[in-house]
Coordinates of C-alpha atoms and ligand atoms in Angstrom, one line a residue:
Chain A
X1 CA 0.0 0.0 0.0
X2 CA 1.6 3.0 -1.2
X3 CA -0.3 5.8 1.1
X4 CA -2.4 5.0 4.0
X5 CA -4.3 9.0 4.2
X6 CA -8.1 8.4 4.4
X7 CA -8.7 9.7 0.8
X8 CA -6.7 7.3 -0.7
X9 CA -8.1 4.5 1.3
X10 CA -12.1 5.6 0.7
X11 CA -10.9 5.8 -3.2
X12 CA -9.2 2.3 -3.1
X13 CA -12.3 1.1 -1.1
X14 CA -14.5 2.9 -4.4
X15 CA -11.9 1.1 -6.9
X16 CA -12.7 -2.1 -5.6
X17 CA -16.3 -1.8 -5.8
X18 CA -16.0 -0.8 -9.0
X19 CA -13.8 -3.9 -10.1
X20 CA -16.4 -6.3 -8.2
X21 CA -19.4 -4.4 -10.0
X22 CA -17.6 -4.2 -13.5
X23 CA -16.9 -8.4 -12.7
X24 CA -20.5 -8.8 -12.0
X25 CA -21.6 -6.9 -14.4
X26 CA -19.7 -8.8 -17.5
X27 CA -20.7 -12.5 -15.5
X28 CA -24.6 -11.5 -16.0
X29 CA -23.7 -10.3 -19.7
X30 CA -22.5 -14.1 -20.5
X31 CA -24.7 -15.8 -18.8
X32 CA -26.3 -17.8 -21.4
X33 CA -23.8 -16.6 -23.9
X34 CA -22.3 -19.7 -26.0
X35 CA -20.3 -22.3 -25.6
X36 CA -22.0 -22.8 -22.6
X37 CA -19.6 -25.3 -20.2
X38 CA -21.7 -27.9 -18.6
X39 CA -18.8 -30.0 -18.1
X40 CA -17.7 -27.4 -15.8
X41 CA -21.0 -26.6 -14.4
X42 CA -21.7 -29.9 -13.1
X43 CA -17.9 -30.3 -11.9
X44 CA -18.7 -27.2 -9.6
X45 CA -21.8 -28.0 -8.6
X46 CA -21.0 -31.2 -7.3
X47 CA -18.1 -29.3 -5.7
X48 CA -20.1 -26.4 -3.7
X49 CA -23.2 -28.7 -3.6
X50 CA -22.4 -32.5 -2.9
X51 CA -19.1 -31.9 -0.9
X52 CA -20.1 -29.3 1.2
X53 CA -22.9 -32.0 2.8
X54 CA -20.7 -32.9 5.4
X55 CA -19.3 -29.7 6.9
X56 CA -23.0 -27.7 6.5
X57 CA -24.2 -31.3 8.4
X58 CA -21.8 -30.5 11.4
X59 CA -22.4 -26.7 11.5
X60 CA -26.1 -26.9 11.6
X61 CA -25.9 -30.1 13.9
X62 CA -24.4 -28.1 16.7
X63 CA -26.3 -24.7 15.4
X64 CA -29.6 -26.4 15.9
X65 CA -28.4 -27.8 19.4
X66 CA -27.1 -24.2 20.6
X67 CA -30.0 -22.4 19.9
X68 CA -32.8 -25.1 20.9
X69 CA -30.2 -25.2 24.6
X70 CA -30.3 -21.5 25.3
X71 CA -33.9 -21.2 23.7
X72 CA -34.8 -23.5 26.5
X73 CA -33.1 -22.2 29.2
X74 CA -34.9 -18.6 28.2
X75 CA -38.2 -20.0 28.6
X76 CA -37.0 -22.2 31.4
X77 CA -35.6 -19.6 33.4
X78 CA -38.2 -16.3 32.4
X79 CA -41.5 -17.7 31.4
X80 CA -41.0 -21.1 33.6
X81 CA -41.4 -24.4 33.3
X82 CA -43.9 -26.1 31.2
X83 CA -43.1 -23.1 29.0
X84 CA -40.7 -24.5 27.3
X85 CA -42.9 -25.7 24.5
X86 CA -43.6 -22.0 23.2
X87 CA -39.6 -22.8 22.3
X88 CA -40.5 -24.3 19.1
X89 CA -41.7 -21.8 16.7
X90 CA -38.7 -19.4 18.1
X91 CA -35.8 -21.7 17.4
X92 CA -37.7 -23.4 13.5
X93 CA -37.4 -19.3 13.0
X94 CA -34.4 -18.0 14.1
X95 CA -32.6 -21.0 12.4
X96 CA -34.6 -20.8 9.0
X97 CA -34.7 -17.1 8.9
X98 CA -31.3 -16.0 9.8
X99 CA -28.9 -18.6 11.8
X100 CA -28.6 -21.4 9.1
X101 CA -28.1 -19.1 6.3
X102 CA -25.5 -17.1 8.0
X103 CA -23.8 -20.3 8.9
X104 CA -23.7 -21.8 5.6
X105 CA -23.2 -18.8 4.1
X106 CA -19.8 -18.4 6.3
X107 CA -18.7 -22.4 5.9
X108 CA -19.1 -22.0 2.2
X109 CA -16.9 -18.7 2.1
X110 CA -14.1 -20.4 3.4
X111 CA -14.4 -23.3 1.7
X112 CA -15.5 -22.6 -1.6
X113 CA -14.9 -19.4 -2.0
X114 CA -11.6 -19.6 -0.6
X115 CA -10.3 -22.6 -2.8
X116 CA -11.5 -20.2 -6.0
X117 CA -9.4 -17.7 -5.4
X118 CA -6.5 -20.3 -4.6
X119 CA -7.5 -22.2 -8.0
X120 CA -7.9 -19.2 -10.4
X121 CA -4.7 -16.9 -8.3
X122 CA -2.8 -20.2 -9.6
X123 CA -3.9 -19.9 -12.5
X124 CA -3.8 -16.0 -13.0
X125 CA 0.1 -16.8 -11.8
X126 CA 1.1 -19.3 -14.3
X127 CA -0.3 -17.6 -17.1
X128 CA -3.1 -19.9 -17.7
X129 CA -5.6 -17.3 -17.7
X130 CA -3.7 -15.5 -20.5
X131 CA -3.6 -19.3 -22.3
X132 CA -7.5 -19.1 -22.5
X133 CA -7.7 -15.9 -24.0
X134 CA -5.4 -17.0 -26.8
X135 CA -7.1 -20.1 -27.4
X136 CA -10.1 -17.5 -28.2
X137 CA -12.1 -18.4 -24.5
X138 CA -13.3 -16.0 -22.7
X139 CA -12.2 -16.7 -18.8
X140 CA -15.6 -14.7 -17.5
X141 CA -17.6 -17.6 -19.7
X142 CA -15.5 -20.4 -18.9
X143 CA -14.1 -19.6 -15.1
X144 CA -16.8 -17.3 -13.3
X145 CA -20.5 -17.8 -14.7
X146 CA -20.2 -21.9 -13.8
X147 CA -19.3 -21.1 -10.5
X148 CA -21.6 -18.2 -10.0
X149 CA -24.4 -20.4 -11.1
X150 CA -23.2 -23.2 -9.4
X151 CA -23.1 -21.3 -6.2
X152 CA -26.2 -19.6 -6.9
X153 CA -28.1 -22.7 -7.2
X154 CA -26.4 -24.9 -4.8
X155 CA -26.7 -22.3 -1.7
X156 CA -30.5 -22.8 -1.3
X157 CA -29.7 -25.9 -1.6
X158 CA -27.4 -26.3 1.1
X159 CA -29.2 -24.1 3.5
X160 CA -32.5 -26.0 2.8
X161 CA -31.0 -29.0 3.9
X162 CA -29.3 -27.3 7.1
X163 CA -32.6 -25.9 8.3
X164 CA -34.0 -29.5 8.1
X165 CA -30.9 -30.7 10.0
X166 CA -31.1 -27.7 12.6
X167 CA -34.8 -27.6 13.2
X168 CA -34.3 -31.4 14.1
X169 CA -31.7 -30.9 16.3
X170 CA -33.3 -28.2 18.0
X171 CA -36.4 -30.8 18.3
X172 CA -33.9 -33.1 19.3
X173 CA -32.5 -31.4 22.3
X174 CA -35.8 -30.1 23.3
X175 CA -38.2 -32.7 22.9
X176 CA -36.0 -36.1 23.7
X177 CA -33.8 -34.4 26.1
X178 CA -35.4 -32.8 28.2
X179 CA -38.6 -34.3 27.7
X180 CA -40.4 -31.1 26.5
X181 CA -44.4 -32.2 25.7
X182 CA -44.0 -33.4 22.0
X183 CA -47.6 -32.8 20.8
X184 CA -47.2 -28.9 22.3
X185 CA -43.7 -28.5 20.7
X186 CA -44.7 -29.4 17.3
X187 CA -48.3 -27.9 17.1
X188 CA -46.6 -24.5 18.5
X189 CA -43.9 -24.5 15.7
X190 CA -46.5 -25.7 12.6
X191 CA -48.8 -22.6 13.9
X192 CA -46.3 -20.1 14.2
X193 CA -44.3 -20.9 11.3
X194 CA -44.4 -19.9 7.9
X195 CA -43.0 -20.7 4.5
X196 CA -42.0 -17.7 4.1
X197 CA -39.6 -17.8 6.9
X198 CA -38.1 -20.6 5.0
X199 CA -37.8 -18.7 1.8
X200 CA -36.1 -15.6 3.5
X201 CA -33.5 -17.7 4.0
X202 CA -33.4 -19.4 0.9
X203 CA -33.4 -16.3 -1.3
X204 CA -31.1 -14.5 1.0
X205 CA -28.5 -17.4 0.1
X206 CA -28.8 -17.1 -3.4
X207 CA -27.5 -13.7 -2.5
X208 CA -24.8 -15.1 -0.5
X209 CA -23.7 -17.5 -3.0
X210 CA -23.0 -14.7 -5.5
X211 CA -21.3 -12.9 -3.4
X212 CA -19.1 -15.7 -2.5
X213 CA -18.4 -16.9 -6.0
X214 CA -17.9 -13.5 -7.4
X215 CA -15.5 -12.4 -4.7
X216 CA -13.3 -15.4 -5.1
X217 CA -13.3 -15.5 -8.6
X218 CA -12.5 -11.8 -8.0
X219 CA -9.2 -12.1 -5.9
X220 CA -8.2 -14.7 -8.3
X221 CA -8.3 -13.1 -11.5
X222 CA -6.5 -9.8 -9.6
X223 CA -4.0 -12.0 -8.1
X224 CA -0.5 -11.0 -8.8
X225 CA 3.1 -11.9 -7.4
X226 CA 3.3 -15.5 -7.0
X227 CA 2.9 -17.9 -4.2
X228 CA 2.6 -15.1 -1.6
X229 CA 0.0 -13.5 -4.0
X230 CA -2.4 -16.7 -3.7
X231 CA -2.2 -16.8 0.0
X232 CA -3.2 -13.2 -0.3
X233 CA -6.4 -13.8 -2.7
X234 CA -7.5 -16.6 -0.4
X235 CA -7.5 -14.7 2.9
X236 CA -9.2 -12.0 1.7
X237 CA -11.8 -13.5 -0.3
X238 CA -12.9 -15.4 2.9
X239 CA -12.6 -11.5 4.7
X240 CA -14.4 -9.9 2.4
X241 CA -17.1 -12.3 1.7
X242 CA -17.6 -13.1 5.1
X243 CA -18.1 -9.4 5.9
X244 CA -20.2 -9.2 3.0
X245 CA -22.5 -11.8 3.7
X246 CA -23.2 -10.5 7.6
X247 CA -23.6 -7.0 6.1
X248 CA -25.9 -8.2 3.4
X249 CA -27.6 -10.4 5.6
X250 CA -29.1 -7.5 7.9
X251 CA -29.8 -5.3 5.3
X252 CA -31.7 -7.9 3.1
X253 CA -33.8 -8.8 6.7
X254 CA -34.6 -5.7 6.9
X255 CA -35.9 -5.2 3.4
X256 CA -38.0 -8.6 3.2
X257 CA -41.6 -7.9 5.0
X258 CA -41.4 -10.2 8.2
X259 CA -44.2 -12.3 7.1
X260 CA -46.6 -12.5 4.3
X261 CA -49.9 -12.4 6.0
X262 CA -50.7 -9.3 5.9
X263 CA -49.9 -7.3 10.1
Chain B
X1 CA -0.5 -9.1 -42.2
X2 CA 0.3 -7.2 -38.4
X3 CA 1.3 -3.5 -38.7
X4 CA 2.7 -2.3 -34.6
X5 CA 2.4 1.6 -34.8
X6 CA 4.0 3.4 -32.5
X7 CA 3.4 1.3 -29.5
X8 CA 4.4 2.5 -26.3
X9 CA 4.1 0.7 -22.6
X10 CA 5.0 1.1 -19.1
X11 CA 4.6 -0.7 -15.9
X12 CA 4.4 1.3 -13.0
X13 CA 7.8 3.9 -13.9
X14 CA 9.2 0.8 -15.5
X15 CA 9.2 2.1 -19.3
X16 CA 9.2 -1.5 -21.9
X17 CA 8.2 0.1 -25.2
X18 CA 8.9 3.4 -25.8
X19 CA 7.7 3.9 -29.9
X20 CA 7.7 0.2 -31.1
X21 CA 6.8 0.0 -34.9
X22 CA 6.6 -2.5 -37.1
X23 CA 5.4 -4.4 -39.9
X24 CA 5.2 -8.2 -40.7
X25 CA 4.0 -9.5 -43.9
X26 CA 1.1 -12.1 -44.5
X27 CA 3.2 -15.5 -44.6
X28 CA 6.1 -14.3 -43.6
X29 CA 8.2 -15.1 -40.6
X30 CA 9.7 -12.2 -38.0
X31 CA 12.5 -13.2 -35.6
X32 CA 12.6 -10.8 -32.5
X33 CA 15.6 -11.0 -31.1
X34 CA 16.7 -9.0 -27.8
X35 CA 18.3 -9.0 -24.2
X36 CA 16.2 -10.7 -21.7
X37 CA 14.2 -8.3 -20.4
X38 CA 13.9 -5.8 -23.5
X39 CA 10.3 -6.5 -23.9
X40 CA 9.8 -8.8 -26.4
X41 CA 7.0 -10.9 -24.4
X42 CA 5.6 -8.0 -23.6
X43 CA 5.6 -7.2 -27.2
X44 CA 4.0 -10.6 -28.4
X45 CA 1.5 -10.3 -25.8
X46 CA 0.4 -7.1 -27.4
X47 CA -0.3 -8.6 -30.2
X48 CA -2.8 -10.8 -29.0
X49 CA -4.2 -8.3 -26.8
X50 CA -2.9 -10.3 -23.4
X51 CA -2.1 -6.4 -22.6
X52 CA -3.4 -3.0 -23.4
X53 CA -0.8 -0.7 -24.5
X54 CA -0.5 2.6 -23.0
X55 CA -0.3 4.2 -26.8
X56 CA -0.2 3.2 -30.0
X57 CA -2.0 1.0 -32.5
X58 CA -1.9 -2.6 -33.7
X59 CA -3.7 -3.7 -37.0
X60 CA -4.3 -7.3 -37.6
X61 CA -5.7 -7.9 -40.9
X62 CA -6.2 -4.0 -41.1
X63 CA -8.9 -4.1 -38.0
X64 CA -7.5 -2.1 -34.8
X65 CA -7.0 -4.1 -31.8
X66 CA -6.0 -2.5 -29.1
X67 CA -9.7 -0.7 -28.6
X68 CA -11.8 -3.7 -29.5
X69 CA -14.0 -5.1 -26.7
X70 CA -13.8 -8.4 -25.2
X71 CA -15.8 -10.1 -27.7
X72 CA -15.1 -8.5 -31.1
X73 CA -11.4 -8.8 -29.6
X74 CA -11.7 -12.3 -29.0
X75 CA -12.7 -13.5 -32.4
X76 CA -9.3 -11.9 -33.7
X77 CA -7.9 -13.8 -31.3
X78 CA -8.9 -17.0 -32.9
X79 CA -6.6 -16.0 -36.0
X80 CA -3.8 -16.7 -33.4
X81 CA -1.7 -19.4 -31.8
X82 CA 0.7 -18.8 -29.2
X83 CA 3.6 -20.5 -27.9
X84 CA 3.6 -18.8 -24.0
X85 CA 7.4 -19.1 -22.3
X86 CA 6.2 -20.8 -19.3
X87 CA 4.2 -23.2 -21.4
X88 CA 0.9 -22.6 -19.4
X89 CA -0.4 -25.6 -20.0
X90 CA -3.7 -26.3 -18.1
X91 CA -2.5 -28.1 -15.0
X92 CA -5.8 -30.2 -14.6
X93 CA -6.3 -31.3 -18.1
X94 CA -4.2 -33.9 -19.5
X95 CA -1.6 -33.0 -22.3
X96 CA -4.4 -34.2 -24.9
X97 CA -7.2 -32.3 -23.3
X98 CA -5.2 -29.2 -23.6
X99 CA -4.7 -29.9 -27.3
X100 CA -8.2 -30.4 -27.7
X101 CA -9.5 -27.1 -25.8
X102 CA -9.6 -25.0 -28.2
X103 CA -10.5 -27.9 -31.4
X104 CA -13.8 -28.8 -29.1
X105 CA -15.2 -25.0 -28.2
X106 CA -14.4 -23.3 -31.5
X107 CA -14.4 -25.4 -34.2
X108 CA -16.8 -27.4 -36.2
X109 CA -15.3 -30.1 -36.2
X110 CA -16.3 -34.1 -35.5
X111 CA -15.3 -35.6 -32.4
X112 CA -13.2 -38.1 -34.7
X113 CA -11.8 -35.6 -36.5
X114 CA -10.8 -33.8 -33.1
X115 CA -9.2 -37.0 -31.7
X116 CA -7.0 -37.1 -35.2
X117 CA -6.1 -33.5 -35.1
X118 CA -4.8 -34.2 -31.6
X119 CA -3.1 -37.2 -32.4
X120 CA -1.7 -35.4 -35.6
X121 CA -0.4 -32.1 -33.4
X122 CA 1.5 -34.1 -30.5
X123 CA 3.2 -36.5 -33.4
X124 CA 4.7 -33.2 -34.9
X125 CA 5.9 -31.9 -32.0
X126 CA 6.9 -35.7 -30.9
X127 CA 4.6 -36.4 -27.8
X128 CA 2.4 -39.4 -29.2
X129 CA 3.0 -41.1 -25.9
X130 CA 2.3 -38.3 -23.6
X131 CA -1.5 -37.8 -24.5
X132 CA -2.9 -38.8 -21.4
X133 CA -0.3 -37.6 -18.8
X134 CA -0.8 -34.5 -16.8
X135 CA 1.2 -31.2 -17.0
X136 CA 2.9 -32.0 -13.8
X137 CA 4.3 -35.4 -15.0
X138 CA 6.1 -33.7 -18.2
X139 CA 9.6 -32.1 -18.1
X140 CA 10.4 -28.2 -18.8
X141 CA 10.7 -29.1 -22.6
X142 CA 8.1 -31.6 -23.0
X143 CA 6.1 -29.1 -21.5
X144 CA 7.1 -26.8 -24.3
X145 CA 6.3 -29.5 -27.1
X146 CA 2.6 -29.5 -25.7
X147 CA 2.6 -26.1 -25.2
X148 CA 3.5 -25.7 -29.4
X149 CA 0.9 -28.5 -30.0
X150 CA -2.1 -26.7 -28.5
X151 CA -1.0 -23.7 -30.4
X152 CA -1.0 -25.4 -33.6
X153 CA -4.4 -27.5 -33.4
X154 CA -6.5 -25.7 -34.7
X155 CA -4.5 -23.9 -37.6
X156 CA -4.3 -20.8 -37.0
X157 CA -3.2 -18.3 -39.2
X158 CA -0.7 -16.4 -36.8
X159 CA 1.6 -18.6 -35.1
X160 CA 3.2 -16.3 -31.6
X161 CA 6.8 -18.1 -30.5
X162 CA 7.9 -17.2 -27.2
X163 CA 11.7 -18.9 -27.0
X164 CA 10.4 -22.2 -28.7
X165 CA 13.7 -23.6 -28.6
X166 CA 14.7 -22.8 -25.0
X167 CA 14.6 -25.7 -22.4
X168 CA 14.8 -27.9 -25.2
X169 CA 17.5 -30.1 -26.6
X170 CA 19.7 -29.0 -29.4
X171 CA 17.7 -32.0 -31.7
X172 CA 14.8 -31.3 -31.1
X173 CA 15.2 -27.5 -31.4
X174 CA 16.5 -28.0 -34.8
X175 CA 12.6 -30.2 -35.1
X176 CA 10.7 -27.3 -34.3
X177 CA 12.9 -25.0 -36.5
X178 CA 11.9 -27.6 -39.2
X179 CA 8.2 -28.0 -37.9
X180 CA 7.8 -23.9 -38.0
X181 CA 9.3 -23.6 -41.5
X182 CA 6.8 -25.9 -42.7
X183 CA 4.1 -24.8 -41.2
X184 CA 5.1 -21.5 -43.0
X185 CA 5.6 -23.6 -46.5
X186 CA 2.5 -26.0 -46.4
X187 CA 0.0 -23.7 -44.6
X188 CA 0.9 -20.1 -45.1
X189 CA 1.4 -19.1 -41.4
X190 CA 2.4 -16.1 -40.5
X191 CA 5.1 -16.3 -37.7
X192 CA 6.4 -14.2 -34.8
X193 CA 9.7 -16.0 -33.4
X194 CA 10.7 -15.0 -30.2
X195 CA 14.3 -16.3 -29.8
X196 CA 18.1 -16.0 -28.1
X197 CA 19.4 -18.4 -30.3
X198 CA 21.5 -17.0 -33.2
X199 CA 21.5 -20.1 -35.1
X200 CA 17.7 -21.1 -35.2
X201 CA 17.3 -17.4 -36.1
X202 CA 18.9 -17.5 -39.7
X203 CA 17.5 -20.9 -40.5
X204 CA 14.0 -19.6 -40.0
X205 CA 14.1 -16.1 -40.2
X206 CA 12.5 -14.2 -44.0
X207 CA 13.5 -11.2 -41.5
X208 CA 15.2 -10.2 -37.8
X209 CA 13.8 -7.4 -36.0
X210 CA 16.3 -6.4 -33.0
X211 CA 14.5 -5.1 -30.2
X212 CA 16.9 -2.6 -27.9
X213 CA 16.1 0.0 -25.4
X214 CA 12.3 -0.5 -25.5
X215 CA 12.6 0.7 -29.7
X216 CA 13.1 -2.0 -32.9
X217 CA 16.6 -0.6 -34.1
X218 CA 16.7 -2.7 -37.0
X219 CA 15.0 -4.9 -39.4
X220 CA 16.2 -7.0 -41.9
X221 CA 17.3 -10.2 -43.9
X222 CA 19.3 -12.6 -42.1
X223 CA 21.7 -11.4 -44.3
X224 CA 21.4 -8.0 -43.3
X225 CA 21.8 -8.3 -39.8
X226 CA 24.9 -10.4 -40.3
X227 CA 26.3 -7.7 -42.2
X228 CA 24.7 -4.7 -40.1
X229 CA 27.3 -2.1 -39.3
X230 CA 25.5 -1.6 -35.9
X231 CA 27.6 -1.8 -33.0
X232 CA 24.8 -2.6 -31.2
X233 CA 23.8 -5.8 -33.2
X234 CA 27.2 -6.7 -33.9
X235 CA 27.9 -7.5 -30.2
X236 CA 24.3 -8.9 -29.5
X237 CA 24.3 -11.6 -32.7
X238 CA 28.0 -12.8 -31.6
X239 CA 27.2 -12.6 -28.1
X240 CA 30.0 -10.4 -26.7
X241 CA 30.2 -9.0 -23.0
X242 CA 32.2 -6.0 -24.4
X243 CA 30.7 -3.2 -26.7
X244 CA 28.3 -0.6 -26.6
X245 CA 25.4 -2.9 -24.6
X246 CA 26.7 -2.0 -21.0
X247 CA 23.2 -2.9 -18.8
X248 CA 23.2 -6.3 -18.8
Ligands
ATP1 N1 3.0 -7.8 -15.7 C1 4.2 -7.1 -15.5 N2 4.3 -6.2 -14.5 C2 5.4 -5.4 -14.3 N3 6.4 -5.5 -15.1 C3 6.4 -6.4 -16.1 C4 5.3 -7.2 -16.4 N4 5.6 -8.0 -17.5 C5 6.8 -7.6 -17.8 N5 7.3 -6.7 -17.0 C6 8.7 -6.1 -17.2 O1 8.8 -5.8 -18.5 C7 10.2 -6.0 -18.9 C8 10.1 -6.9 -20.2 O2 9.7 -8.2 -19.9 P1 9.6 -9.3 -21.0 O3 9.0 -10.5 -20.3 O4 8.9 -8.8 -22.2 O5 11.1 -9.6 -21.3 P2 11.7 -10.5 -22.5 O6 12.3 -9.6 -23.5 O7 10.6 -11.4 -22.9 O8 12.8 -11.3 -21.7 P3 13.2 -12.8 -21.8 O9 14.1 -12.9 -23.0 O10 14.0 -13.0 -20.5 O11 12.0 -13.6 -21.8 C9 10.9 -6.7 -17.8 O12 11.7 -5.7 -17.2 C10 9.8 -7.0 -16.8 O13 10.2 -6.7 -15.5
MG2 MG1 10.2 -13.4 -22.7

């Protein structure tokens, strides 16, 4: 960094932007541009989707588990006991509307995001960017709309599947236990919820996956300076996605209505 | 035919071109010979757009390059092959899957006439046995060989040489000296040769442009060059550490 005073930073801060929102910009402009790559496609959908099972498994696991324990001891400890059972629609929402996605959202940044910026840095580094560009490919078609689609798709996904994982654990802990009523628990959570609490999540995701797949495909094509140079791309991508996805996350809360019926 | 007007290019302060021009004829081969470091991948990679200079203008077939966007810039791109330094061959395809990259996306071509144009491209260069290896499992100069059969797949009508013959023995240099003449005679290639090596340079060469000081100082038949009374070429072509080149 050659000058640290405040201008420059707000105007490197503006740059970057920029870069993101130019590399955006062109991915949505060859989206269904020809030769489409469903080779590659499917390889990085199998990559975010299928191989991220077992890590979002573990992180909504112990998210549900968390939030259905301290959800308990709330009403435990506040309302009192025999309460407990109003737990249920609290803990199916706060995972489906904002825990799971943030989790998976985070996981995914650091490991998909992560290893694209590591991948495409390498092969920014060794030229092989340049090498599809003389072979007449564009690297936006080839490297960044499969894995933008991929990710968009394959977020929902993922986050789907980790609210059904956390809303069971949270059942789990609850219901088997510590022997909250079973009947109560679920009747409480099927009247309360909505399916729109799911979809929050859901579309917020698709939002997230974007942002992760753009970012890292971002640091990777601006990689520069070898080996250090990857290392580089990777931390930040997981920095500034992360950060991305938490700030996102509020503001896209925010801007959804809280429910759909109307109140 | 490539016409280089006037092309200038920095890094940073680091001045590489400063007023580059040059013309190469339709089927005719250029040898670009300079220290290491004068620019002349820089130069090549102009050429293909890889970089943006910071002035000047480079006509391919008389349509300007250098202000073309991605697309329009890309389909002159497919006139081109080019021989990178480094090789960059695709580290997670095999050595025939990189020859095929460009065959499968931008040519019409049957999948059995792909698999023979492969098969055809590595025998040239003398890699029939390394189709299905991977990048990592080849040396520096097979690497090279792959590297010049991807190039040549798919026929184009610019052929880009970055150093072919360096890293590779002095047999099969003199192969690829052969293999880029004829792909001059049978096919009408234009050729860019990027080289250090004095020898392969008047076997190949219709003319040598000497790049010095981030300008082309001369250009000319082999013959010409031999004979040039530049002190400047004098020392470079017979390789001497004393003369009028001091920043080496
Ligand atoms: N991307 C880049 N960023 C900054 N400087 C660069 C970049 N590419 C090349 N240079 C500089 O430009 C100059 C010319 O580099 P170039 O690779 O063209 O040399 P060359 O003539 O091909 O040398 P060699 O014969 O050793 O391959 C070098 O001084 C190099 O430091
Ligand atoms: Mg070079």
């Amino acid at each position: 960094m050659a000058s640290l005073s405040p201008n420059a930073l707000l105007l490197g801060a503006f740059e970057q932007l920029g870069a993101v929102g130019w590399l955006f910009f062109k991915t949505m402009k060859n989206l269904f541009r020809r030769p489409r790559e469903h080779q590659i496609l499917l390889q990085q959908l199998e990559e975010i989707g299928v191989r991220s099972l077992p890590v979002v498994s573990l992180t909504a696991a112990f998210g549900g588990l968390v939030f259905g324990f301290q959800t308990y001891t709330g009403f435990h400890r506040y309302i009192g006991p025999g309460s407990e059972a109003f737990a249920g629609p609290i803990i199916t929402l706060g995972l489906a509307k904002e825990l799971i996605p943030i989790l998976v959202g985070l996981m995914i940044s650091g490991r998909v995001g992560s290893s694209m910026a590591a991948e495409i840095g390498t092969m920014k580094i060794t030229e092989q960017i340049d090498a599809l560009h003389s072979l007449g490919a564009n690297p936006i078609r080839y490297l960044v709309v499969p894995r933008t689609l991929a990710a968009f798709f394959m977020l929902p996904c993922l986050v789907l599947y980790g609210d059904i994982i956390g809303i069971l654990c949270g059942y789990f802990y609850n219901v088997v236990l510590m022997g909250v009523n079973r009947v109560m628990y679920v009747q409480n959570t099927l009247m309360y919820l909505e399916i729109w609490d799911v979809a929050t999540g859901l579309i917020k995701s698709c939002v997230f996956g974007v942002v992760i797949a753009i970012v890292g495909c971002w640091q990777g094509m601006e990689t520069e300076g070898g080996a250090e140079g990857v290392g580089r791309a990777t931390t930040r991508t997981v920095v500034i996605s992360s950060i991305s996805i938490l700030i996102l996350n509020f503001f896209i809360s925010k801007l959804l209505p809280a429910t759909l019926k109307g109140g | 035919m490539i016409r280089i007007i006037d092309l200038h290019k920095s890094f940073g302060p680091k001045v590489v071109l400063r007023g580059v021009s040059l013309t190469i004829e339709k089927g005719e081969t250029m040898v670009v010979i300079g220290q290491s470091g004068s620019g002349k991948s820089v130069l090549i990679k102009h050429l293909i757009g890889l970089l943006k200079p910071d002035s000047g203008e480079i006509y391919i077939d008389d349509v300007e390059i250098t202000r073309l966007d991605d697309d329009e810039l890309l389909r002159v791109t497919r006139k081109f092959g080019l021989l990178f330094q480094g090789a960059a061959l695709f580290d997670s395809m095999t050595v025939a899957e990189n020859v095929r990259f460009g065959l499968e996306r931008y040519t019409r071509l049957s999948e059995e006439e792909v698999r023979k144009r492969v098969s055809e491209s590595l025998a040239l260069v003398g890699l029939n046995d390394a189709e299905c290896l991977m990048p990592f499992e080849l040396s520096g100069g097979m690497k090279k060989r792959a590297g010049l059969a991807r190039a040549i797949a798919y026929r184009p009508e610019i052929m880009l040489y970055d150093e072919p013959s360096t890293g590779i023995d002095p047999i099969r240099a003199d192969a690829i000296n052969d293999l880029i003449k004829k792909l001059k005679n049978d096919l009408g290639i234009t050729s860019v040769v990027i080289t250090h090596d004095m020898v392969s340079s008047y076997k190949i060469a219709d003319r040598i442009a000497m790049l010095y000081d981030g300008e082309i100082i001369e250009v000319g038949t082999p013959e010409e060059i031999r004979n040039s009374k530049s002190a400047f070429i004098q020392q470079f072509i017979h390789g001497q550490a004393e003369g009028p080149i001091k920043d080496w």
